[in-house]
Tab-separated table of N, CA and C in Angstrom:
chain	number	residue	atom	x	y	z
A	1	UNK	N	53.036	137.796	91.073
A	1	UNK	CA	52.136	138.420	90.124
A	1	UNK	C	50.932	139.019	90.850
A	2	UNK	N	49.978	138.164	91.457
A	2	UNK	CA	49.129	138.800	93.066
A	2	UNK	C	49.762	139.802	93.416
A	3	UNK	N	50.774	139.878	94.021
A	3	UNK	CA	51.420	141.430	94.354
A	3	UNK	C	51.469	142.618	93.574
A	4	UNK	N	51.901	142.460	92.374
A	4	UNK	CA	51.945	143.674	91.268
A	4	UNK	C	50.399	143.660	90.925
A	5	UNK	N	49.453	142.754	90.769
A	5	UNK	CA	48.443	143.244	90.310
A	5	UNK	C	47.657	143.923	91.697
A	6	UNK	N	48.352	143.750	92.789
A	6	UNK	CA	46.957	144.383	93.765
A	6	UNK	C	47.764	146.023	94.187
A	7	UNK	N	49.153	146.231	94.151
A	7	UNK	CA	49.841	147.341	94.233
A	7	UNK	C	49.108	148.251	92.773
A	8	UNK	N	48.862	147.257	91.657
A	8	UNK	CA	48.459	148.650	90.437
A	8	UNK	C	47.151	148.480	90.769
A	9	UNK	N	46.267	147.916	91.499
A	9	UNK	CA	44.610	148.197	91.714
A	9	UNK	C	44.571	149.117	92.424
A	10	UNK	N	45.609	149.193	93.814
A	10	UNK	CA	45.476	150.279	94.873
A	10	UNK	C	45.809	151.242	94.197
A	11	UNK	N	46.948	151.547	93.507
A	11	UNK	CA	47.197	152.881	92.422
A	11	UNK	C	46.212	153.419	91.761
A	12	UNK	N	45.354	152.713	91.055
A	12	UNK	CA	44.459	153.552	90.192
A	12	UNK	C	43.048	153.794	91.463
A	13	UNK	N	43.003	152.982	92.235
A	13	UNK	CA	42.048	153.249	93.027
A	13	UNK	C	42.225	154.855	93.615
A	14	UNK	N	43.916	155.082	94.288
A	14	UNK	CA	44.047	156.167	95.039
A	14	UNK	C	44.111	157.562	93.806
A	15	UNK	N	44.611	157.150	92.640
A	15	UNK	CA	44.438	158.011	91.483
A	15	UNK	C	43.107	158.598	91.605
A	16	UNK	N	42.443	157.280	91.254
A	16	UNK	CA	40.599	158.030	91.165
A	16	UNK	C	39.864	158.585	92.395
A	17	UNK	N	40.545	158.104	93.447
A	17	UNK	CA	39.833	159.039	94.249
A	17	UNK	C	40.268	160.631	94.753
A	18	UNK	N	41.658	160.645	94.140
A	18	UNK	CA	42.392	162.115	94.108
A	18	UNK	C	41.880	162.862	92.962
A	19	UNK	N	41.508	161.823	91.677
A	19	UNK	CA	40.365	162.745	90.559
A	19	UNK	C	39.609	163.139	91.026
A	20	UNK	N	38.530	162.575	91.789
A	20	UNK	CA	37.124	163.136	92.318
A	20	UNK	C	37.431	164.380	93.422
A	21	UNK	N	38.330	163.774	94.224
A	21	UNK	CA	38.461	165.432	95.161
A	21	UNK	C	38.443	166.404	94.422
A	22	UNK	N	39.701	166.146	93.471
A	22	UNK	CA	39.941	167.472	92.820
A	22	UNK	C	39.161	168.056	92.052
A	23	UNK	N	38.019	167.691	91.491
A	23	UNK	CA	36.672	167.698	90.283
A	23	UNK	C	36.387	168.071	91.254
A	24	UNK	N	36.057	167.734	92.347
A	24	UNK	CA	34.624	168.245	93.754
A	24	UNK	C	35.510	169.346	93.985
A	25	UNK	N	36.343	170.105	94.252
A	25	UNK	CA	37.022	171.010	95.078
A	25	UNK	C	37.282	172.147	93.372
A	26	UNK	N	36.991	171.632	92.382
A	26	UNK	CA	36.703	172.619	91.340
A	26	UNK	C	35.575	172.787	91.172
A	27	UNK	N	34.429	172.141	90.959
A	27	UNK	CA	33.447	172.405	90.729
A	27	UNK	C	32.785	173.254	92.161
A	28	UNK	N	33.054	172.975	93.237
A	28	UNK	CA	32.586	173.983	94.559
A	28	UNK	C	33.027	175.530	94.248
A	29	UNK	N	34.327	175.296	93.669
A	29	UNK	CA	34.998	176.872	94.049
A	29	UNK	C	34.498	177.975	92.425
A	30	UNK	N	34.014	176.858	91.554
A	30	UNK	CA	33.327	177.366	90.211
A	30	UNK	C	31.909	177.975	90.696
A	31	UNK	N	31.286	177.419	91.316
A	31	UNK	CA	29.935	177.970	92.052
A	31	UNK	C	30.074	179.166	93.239
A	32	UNK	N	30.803	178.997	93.625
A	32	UNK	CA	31.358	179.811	95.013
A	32	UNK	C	31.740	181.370	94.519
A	33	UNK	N	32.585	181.205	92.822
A	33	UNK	CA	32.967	182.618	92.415
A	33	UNK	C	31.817	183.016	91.537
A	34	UNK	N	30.704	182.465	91.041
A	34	UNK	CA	29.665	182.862	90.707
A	34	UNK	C	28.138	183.171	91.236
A	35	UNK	N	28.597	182.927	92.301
A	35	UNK	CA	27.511	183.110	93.410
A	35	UNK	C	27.909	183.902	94.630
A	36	UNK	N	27.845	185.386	94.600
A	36	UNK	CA	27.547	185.757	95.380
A	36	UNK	C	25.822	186.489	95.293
A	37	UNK	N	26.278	186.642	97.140
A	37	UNK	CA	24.392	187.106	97.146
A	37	UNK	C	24.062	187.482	98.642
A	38	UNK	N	23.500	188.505	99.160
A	38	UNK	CA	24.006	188.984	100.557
A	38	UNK	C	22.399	188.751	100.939
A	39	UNK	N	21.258	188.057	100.247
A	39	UNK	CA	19.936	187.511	100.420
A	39	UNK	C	19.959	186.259	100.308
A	40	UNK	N	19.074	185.398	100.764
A	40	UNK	CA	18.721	183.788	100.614
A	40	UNK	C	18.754	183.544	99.044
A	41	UNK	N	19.333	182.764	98.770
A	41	UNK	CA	19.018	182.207	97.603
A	41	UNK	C	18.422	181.312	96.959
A	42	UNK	N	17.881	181.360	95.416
A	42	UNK	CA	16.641	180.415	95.837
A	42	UNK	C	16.831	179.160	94.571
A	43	UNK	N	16.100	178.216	94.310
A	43	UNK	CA	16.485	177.559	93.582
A	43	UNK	C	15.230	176.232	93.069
A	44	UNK	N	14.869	176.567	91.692
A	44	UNK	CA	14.067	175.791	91.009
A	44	UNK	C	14.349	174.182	90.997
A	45	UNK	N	13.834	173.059	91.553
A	45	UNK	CA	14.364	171.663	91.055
A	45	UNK	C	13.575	171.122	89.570
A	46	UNK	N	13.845	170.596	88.723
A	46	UNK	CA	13.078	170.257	87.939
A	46	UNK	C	13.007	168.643	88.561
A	47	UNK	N	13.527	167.950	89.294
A	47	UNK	CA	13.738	166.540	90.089
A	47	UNK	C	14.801	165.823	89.211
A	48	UNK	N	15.388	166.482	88.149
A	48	UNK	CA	16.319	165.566	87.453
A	48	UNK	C	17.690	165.884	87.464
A	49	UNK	N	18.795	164.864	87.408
A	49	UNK	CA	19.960	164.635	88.113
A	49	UNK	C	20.589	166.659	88.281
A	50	UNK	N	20.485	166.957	86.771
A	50	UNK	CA	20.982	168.441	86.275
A	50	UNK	C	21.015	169.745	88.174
A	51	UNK	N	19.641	169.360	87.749
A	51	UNK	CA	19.430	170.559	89.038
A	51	UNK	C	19.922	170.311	90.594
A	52	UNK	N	19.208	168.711	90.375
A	52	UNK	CA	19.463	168.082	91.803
A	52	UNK	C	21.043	168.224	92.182
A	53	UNK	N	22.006	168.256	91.419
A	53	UNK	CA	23.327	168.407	91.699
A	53	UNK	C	23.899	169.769	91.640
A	54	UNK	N	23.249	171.054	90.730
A	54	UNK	CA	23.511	172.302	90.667
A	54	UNK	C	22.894	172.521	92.583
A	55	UNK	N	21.487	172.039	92.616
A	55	UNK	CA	21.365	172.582	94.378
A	55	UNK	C	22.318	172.317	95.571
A	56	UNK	N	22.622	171.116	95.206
A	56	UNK	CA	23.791	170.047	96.078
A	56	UNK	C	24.936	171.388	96.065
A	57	UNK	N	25.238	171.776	95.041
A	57	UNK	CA	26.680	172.145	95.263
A	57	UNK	C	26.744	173.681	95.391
A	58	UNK	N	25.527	174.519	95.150
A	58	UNK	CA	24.908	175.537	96.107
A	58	UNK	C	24.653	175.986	97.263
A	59	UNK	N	23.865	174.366	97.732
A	59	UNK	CA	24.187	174.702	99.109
A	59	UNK	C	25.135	174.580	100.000
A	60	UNK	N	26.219	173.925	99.076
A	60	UNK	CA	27.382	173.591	99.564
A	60	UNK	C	28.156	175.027	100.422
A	61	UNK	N	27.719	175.750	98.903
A	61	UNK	CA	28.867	177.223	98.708
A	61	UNK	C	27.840	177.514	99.782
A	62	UNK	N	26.507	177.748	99.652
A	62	UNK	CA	25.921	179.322	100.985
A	62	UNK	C	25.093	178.278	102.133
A	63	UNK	N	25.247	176.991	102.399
A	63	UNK	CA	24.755	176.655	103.359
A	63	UNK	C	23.581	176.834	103.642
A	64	UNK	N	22.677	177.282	104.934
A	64	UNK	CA	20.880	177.341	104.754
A	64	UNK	C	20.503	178.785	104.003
A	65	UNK	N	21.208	179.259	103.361
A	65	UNK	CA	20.736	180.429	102.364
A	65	UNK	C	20.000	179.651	101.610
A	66	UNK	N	19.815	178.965	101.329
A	66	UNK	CA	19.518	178.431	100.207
A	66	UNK	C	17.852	177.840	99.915
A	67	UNK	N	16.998	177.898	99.337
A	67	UNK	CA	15.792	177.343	99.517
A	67	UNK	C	15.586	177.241	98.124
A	68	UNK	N	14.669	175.695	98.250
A	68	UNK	CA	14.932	175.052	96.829
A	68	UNK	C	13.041	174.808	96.810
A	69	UNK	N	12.612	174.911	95.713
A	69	UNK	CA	11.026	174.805	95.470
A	69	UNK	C	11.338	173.489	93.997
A	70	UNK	N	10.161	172.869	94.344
A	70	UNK	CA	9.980	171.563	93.152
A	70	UNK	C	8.400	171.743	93.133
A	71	UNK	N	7.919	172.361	91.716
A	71	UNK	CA	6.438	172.199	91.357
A	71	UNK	C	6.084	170.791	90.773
A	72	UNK	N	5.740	170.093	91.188
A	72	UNK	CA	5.183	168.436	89.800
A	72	UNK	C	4.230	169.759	89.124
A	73	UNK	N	4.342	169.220	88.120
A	73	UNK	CA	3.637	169.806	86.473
A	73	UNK	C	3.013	168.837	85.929
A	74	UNK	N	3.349	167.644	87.001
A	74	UNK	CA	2.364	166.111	86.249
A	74	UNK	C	2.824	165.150	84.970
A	75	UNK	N	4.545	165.573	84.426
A	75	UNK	CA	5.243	165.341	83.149
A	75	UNK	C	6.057	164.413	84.151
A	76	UNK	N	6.228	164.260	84.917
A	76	UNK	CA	7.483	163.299	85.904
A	76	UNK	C	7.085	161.874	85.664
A	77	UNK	N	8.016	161.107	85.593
A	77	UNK	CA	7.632	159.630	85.863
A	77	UNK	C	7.197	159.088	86.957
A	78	UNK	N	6.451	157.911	87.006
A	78	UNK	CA	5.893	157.526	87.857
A	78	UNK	C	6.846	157.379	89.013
A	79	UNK	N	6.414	158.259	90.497
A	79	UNK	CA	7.358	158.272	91.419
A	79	UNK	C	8.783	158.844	91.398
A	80	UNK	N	9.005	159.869	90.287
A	80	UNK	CA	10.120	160.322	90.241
A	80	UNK	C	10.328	161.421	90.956
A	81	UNK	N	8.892	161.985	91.494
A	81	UNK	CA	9.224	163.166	92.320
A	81	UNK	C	9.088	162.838	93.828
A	82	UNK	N	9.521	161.741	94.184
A	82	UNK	CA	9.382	160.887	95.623
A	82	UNK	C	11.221	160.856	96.116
């Protein structure tokens, strides 16, 4: 029984990590066909997860094209823009 239950843990384990490639290797090539740009590109953070992961996968597609600005506006939580 140890055996079948650790053969179906490794299964869903290798499942989920073939989900995430494939989500990461769509979501790159979704940014990649909507972004072109033959100038630096630039990019607002507001510091919350939204943007922080739209820049992540920006700079993925254009590498140091990319320059990202974060204003505090003083609305952030304590230490959230750290």
């Amino acid at each position: 029984l140890r055996a079948s239950f650790e053969r179906v843990r490794q299964e869903i384990e290798r499942t989920e990590a073939e989900a995430l490639r494939t989500l990461d290797g769509l979501l790159l090539d979704a940014v990649r066909v909507r972004l072109v740009s033959d100038v630096p590109v630039g990019a607002f953070l507001s510091g919350g997860v939204d943007s922080t992961v739209a820049a992540l996968l920006i700079h993925r597609a254009v590498g140091d094209g990319l320059t990202c600005i974060f204003v505090d506006n003083g609305v952030m939580r304590l230490d959230e823009a750290e």
